[in-house]
Short mmCIF file of N, CA and C in Angstrom, two decimals:
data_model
loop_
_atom_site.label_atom_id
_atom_site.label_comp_id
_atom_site.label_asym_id
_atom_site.label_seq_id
_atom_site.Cartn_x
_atom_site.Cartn_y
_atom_site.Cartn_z
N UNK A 1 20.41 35.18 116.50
CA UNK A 1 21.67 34.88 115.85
C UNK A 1 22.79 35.58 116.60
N UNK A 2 23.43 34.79 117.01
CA UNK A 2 25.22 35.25 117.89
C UNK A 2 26.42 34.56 116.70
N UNK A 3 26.23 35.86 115.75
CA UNK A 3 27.14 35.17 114.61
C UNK A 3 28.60 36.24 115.09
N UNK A 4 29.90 35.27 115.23
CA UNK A 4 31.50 35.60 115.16
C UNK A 4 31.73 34.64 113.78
N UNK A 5 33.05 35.81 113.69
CA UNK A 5 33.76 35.16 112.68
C UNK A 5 35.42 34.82 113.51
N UNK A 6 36.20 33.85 113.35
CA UNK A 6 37.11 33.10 114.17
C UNK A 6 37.88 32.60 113.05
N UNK A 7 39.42 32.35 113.90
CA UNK A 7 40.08 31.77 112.36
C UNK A 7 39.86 30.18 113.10
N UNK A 8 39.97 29.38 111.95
CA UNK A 8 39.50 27.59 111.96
C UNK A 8 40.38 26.92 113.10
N UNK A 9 39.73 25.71 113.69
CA UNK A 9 40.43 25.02 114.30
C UNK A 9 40.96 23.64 113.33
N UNK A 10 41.45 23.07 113.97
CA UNK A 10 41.72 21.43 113.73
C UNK A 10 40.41 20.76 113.35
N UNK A 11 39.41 21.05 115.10
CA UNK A 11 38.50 20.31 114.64
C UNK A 11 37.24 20.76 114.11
N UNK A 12 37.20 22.22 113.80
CA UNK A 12 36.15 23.00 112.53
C UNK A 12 36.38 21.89 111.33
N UNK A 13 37.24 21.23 110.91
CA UNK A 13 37.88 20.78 109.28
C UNK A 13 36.38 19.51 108.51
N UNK A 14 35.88 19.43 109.73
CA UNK A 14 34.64 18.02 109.25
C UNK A 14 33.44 19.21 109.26
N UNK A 15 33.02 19.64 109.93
CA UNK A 15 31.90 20.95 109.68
C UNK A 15 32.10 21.35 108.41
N UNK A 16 33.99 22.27 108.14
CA UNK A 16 33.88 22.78 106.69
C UNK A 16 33.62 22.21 105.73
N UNK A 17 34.42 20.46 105.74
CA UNK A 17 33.90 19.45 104.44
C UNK A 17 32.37 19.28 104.08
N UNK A 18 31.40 19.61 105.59
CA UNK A 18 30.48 19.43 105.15
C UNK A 18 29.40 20.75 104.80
N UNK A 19 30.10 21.94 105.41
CA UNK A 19 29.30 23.24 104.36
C UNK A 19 29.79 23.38 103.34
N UNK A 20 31.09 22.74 102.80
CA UNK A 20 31.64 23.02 101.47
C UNK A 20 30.71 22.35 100.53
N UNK A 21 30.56 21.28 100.92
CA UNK A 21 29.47 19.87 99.89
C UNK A 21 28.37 20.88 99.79
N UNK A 22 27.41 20.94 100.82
CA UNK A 22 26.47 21.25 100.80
C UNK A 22 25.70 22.65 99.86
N UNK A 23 26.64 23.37 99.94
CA UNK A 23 27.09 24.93 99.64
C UNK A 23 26.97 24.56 98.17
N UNK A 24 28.19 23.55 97.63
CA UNK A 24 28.47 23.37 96.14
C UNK A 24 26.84 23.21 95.73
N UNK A 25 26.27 22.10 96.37
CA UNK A 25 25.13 21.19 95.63
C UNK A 25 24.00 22.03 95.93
N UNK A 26 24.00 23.24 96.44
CA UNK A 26 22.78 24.25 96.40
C UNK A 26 22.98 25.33 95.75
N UNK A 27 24.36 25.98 95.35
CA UNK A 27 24.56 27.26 94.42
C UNK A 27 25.04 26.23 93.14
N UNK A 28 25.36 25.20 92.95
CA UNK A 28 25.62 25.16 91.18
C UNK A 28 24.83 23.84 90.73
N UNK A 29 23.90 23.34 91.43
CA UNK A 29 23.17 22.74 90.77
C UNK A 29 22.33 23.12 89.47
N UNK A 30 21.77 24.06 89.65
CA UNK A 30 20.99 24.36 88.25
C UNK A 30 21.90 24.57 86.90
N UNK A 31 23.40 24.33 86.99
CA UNK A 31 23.95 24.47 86.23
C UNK A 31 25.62 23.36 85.95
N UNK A 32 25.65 22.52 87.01
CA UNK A 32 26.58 21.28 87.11
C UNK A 32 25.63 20.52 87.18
N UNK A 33 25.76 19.22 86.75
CA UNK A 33 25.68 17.93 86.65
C UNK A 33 25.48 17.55 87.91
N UNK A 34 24.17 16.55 88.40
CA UNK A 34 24.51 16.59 89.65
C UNK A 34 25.83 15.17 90.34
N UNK A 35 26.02 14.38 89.19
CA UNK A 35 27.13 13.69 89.15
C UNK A 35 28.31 13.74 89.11
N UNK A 36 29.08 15.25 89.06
CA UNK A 36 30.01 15.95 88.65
C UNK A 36 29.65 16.75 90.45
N UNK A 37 28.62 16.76 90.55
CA UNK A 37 28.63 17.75 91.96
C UNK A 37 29.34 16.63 92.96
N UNK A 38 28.61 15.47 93.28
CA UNK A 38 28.27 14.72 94.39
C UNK A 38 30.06 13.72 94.02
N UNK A 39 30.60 14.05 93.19
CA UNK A 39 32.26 13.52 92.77
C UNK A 39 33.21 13.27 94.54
N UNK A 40 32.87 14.72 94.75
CA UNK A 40 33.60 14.82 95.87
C UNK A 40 32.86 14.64 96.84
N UNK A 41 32.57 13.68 97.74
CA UNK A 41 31.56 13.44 98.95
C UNK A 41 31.97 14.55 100.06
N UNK A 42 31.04 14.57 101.21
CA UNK A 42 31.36 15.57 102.36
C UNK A 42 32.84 14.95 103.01
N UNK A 43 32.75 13.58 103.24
CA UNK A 43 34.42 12.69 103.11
C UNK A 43 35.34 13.32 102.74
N UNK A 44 35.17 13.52 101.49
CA UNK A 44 36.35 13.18 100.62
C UNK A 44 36.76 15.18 100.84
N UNK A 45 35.93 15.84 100.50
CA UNK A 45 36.49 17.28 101.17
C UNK A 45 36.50 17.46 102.40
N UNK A 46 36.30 16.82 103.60
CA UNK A 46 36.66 17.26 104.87
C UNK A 46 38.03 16.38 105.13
N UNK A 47 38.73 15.60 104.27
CA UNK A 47 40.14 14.57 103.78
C UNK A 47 40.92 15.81 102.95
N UNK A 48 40.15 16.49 102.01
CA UNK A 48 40.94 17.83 100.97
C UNK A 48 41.14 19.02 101.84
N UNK A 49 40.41 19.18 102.85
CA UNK A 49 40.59 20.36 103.65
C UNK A 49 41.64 20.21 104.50
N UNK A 50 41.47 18.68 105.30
CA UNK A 50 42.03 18.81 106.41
C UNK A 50 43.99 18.78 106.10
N UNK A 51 43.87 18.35 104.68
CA UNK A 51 45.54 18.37 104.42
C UNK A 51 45.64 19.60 104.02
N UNK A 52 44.66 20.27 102.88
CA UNK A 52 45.22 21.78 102.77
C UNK A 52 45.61 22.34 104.14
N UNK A 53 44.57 22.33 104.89
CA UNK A 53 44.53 23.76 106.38
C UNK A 53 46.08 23.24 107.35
N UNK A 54 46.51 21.61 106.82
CA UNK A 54 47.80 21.44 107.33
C UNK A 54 49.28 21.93 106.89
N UNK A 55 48.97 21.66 105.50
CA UNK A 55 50.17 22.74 104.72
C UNK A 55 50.09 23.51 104.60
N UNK A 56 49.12 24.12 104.08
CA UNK A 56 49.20 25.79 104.03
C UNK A 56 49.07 26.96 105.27
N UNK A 57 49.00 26.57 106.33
CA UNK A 57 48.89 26.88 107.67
C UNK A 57 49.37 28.38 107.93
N UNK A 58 50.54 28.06 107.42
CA UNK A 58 51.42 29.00 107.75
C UNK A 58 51.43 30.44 105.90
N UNK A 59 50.63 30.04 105.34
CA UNK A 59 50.17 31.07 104.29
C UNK A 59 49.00 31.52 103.71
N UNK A 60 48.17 30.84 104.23
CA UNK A 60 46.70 30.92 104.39
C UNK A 60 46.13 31.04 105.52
N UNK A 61 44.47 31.23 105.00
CA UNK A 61 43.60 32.02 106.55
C UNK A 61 42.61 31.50 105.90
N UNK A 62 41.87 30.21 106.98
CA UNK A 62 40.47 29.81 106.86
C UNK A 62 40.02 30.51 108.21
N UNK A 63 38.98 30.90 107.98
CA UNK A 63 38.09 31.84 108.58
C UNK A 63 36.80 31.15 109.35
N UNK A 64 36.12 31.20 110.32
CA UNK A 64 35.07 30.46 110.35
C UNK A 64 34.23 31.38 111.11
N UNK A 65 32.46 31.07 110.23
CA UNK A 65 31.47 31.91 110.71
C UNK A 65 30.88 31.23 111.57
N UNK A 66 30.43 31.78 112.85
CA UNK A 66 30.27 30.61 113.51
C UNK A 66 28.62 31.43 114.56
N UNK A 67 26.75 30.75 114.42
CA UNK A 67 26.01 30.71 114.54
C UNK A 67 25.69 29.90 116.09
N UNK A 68 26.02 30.73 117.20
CA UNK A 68 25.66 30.08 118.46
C UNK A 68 26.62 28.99 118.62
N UNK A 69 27.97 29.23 118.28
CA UNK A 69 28.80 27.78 118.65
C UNK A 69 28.80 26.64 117.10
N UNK A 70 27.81 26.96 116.17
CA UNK A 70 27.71 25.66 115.17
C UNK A 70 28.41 26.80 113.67
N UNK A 71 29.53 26.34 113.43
CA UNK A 71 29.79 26.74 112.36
C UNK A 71 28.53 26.48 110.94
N UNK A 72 28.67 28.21 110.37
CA UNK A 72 27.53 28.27 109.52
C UNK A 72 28.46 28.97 107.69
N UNK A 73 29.39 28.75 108.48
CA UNK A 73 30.22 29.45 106.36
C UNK A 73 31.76 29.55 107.04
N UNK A 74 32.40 29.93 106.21
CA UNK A 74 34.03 30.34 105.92
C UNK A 74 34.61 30.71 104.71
N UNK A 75 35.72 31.56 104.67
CA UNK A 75 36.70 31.76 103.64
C UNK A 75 37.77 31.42 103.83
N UNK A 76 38.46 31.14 102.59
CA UNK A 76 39.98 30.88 103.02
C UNK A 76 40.53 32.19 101.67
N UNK A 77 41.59 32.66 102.17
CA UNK A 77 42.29 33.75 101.53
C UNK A 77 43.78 32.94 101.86
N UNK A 78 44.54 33.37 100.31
CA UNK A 78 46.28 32.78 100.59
C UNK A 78 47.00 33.51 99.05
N UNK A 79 47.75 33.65 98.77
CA UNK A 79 48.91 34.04 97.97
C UNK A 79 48.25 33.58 97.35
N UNK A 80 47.95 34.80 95.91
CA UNK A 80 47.64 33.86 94.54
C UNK A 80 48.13 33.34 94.08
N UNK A 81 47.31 32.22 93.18
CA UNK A 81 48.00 30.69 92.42
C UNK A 81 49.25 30.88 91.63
N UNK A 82 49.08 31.88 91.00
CA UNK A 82 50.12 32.37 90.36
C UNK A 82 50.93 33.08 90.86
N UNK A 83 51.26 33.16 92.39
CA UNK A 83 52.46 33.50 93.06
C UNK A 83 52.95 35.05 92.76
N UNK A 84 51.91 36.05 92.16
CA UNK A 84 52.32 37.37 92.15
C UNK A 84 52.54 37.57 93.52
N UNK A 85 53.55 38.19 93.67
CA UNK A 85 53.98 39.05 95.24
C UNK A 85 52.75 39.76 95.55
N UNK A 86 52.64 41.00 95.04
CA UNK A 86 51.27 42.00 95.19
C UNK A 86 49.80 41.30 95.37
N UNK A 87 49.73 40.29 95.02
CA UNK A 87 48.14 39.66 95.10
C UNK A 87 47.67 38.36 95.53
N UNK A 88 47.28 38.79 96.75
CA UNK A 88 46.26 37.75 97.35
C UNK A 88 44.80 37.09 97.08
N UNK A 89 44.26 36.05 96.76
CA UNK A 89 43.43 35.35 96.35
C UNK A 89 42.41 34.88 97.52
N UNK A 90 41.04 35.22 97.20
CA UNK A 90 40.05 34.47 97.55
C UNK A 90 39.64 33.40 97.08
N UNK A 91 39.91 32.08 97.66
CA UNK A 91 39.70 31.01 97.55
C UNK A 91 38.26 30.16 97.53
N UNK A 92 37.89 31.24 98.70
CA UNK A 92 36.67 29.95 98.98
C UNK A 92 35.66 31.19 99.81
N UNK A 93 34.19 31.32 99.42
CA UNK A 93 33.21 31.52 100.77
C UNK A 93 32.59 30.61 100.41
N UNK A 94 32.54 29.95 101.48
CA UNK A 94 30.86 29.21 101.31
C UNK A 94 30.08 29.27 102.74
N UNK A 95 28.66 29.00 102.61
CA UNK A 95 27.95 29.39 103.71
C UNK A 95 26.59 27.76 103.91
N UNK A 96 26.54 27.86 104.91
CA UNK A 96 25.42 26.33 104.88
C UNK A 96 24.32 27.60 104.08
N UNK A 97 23.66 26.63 102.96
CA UNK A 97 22.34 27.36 102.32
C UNK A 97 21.28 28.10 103.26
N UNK A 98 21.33 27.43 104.43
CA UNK A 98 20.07 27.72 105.36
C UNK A 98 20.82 29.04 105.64
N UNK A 99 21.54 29.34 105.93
CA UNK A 99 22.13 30.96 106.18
C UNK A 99 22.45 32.01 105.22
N UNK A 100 21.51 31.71 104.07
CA UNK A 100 22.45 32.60 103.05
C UNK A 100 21.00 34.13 103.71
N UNK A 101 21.05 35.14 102.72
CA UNK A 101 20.71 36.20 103.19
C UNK A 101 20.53 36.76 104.61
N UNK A 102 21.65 36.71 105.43
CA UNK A 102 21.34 37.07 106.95
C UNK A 102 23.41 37.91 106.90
N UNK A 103 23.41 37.91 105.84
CA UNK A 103 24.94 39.17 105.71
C UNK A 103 26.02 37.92 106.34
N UNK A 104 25.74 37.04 106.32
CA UNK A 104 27.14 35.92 106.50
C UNK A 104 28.40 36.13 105.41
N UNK A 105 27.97 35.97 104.26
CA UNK A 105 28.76 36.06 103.50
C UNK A 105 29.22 37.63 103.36
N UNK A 106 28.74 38.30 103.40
CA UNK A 106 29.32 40.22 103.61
C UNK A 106 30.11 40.08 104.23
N UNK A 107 29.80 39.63 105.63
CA UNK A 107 30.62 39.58 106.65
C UNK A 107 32.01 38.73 106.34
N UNK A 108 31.89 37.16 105.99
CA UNK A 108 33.17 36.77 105.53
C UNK A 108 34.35 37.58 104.30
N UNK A 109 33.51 38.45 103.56
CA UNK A 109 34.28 38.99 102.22
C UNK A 109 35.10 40.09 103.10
N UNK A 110 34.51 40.82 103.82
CA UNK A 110 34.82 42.17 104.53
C UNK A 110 36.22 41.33 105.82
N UNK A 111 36.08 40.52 106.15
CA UNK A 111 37.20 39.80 107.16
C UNK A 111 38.47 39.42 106.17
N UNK A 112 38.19 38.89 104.37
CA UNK A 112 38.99 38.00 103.94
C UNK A 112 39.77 39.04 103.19
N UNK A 113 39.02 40.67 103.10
CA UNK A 113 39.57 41.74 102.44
C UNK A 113 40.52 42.29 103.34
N UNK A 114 40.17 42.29 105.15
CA UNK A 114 41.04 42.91 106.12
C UNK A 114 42.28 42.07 105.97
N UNK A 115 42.07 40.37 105.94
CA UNK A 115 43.05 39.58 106.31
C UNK A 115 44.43 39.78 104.89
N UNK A 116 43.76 40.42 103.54
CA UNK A 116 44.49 40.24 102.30
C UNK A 116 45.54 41.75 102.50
N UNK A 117 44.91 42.69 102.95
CA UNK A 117 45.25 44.18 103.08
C UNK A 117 46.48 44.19 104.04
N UNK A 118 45.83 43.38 105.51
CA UNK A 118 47.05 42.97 106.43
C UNK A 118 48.31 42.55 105.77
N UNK A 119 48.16 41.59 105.12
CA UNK A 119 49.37 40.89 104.26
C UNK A 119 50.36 41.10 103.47
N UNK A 120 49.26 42.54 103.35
CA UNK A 120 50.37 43.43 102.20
C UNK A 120 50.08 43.22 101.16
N UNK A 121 49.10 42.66 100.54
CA UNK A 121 48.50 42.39 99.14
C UNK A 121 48.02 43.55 99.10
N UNK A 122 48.00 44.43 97.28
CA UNK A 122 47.71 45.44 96.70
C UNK A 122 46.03 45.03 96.34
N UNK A 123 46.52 43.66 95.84
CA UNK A 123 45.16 43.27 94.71
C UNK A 123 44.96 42.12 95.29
N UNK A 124 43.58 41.78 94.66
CA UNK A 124 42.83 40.20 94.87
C UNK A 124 42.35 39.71 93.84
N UNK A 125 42.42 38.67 93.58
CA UNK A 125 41.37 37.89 92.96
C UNK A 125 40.64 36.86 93.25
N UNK A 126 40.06 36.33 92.63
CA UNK A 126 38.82 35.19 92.82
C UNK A 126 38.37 34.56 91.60
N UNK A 127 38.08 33.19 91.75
CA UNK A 127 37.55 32.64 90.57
C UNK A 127 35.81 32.03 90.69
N UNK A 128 35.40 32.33 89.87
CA UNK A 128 34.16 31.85 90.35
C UNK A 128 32.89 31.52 88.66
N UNK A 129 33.03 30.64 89.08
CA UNK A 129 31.87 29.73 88.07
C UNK A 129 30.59 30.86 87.41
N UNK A 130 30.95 30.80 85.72
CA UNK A 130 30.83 31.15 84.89
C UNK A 130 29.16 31.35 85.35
N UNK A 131 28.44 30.07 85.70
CA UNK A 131 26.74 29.99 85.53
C UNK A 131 26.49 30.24 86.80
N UNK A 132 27.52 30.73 87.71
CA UNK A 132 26.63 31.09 89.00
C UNK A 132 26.52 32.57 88.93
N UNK A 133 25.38 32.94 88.38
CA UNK A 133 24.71 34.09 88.87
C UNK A 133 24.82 35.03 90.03
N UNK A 134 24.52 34.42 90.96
CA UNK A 134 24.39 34.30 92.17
C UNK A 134 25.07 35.10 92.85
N UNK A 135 26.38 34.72 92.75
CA UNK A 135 27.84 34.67 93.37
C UNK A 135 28.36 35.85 92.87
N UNK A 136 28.24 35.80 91.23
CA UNK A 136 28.90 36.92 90.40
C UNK A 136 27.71 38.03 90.96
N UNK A 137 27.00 38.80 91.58
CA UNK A 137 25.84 39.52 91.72
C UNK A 137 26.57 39.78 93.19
N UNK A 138 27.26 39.55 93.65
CA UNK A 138 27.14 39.32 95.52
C UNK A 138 28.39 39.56 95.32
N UNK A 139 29.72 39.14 94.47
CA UNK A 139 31.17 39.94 94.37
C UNK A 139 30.85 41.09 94.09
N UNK A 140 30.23 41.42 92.56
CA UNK A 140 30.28 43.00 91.89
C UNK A 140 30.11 43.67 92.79
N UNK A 141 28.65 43.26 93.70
CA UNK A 141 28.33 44.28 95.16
C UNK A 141 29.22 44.58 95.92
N UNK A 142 30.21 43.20 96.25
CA UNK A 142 31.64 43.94 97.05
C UNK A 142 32.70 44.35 96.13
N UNK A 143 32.65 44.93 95.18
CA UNK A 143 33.59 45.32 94.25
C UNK A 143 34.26 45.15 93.34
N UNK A 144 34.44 43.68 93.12
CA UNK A 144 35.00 42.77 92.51
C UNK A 144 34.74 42.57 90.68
N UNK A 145 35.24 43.05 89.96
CA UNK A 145 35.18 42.87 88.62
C UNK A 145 36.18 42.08 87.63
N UNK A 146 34.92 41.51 86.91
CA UNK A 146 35.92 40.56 85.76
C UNK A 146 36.79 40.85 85.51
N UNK A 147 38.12 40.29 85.00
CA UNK A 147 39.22 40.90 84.61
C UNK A 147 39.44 40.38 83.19
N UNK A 148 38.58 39.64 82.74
CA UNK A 148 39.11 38.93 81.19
C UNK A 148 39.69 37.92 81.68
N UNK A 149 40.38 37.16 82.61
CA UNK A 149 40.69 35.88 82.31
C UNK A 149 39.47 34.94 82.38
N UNK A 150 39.84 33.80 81.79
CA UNK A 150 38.85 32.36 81.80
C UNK A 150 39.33 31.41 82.15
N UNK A 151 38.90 30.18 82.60
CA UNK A 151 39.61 28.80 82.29
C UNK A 151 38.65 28.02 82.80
N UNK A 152 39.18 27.13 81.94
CA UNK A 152 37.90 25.80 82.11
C UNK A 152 38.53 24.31 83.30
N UNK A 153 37.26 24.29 84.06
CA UNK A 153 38.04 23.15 84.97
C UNK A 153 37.19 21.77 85.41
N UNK A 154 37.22 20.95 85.76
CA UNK A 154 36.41 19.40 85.80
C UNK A 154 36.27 19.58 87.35
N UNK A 155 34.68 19.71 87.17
CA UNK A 155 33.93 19.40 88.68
C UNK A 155 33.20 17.92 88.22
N UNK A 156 34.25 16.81 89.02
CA UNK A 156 33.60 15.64 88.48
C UNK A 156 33.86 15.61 87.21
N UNK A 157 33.46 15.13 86.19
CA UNK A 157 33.65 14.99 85.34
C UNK A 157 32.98 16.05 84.02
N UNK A 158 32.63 17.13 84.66
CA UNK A 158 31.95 17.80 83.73
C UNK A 158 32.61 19.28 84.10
N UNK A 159 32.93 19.59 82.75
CA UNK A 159 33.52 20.63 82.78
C UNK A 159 32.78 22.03 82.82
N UNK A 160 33.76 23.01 83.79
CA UNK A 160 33.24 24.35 84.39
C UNK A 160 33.51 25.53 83.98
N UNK A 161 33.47 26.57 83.32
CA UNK A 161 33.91 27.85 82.86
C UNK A 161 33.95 28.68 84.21
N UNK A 162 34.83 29.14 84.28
CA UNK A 162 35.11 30.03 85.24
C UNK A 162 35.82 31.25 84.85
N UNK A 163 35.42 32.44 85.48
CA UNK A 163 35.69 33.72 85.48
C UNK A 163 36.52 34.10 86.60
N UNK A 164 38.05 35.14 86.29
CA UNK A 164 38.48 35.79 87.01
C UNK A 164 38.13 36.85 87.57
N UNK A 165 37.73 37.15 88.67
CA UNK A 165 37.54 38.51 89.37
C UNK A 165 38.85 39.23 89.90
N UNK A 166 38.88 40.42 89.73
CA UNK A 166 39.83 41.54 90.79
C UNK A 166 39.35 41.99 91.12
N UNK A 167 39.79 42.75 92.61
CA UNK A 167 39.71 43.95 93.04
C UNK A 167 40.77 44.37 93.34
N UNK A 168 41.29 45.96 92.99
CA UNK A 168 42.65 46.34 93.23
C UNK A 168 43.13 46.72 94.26
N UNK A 169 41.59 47.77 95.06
CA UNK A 169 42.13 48.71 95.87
C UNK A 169 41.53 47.59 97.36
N UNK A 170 42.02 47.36 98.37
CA UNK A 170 41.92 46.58 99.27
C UNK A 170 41.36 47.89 100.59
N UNK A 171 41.46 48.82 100.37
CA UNK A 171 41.03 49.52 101.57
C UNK A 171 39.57 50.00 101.96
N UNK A 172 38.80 49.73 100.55
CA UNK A 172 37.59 50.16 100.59
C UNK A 172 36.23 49.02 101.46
N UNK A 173 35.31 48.67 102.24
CA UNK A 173 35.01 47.79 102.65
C UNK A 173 34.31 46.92 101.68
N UNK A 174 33.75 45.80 101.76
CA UNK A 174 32.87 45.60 101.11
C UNK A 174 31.50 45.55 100.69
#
């Protein structure tokens, strides 16, 4: 393994649509619908990416992990949704399944914490699906704790509980 992490190109944007799909339909299957998963085809998010990574360009940071030349995960970090000055948001890791336990994702949290700290963000957050286990087990490890918010959102047509995470202090690694 000759794993770098790199910020995205133009033409990374069809790779990410398709570790994003893939990623979804192996961490929340046991708990989404798989009709509510497969909503958004590898298409139709490498079409959602490629306009986000065009507008937001200039306020966001997609990240790319990249396995001998073949992209294998990424994050994107940008100004939280709610536009607090002080706090930057983790948006997104995802990793192709075949790479999960080999510290890919450590590695992306620890790049998306340098890139939030750079920015001048105090705090972070993250949202992340209520029934993924998984995920919530692998933030707490990098620091990240519930904060009490909730909200419910439609993956496909079936609705998702999701949990807010923070972390305040940005200097510590993950």
């Amino acid at each position: 393994m000759t794993l770098s992490l790199r910020p995205a190109h133009a033409d990374d944007i069809e790779a990410i649509g398709r570790l994003h799909y893939d990623s979804r339909i192996a961490a929340y299957r046991e708990f989404v619908p798989m009709a509510g998963l497969r909503a958004l085809s590898p298409e139709l998010l490498t079409a959602w990416w490629r306009e986000r990574f065009g507008y937001e360009a200039d306020t966001h940071r997609l990240t790319v992990a990249v396995d001998d030349d073949t992209p294998v995960g990424f994050s994107y970090v940008g100004p939280e949704e709610e536009f607090t000055p002080e706090t930057g948001q983790l948006y997104a890791i995802h990793l192709d399944p075949a790479a999960q336990g080999r510290g890919i994702g450590r590695a992306l949290m620890r790049d998306a914490l340098a890139a939030m700290r750079e920015a001048g963000w105090r705090q972070a957050v993250l949202w992340v699906l209520e029934g993924n286990a998984h995920a919530r087990r692998f933030y707490e490890r990098g620091g990240w704790l519930p904060d009490g918010r909730e909200r419910e959102e439609l993956m496909g047509a079936a609705p998702t509980r999701q949990l807010r995470y923070s972390r305040s202090w940005l200097g510590e690694s993950a």
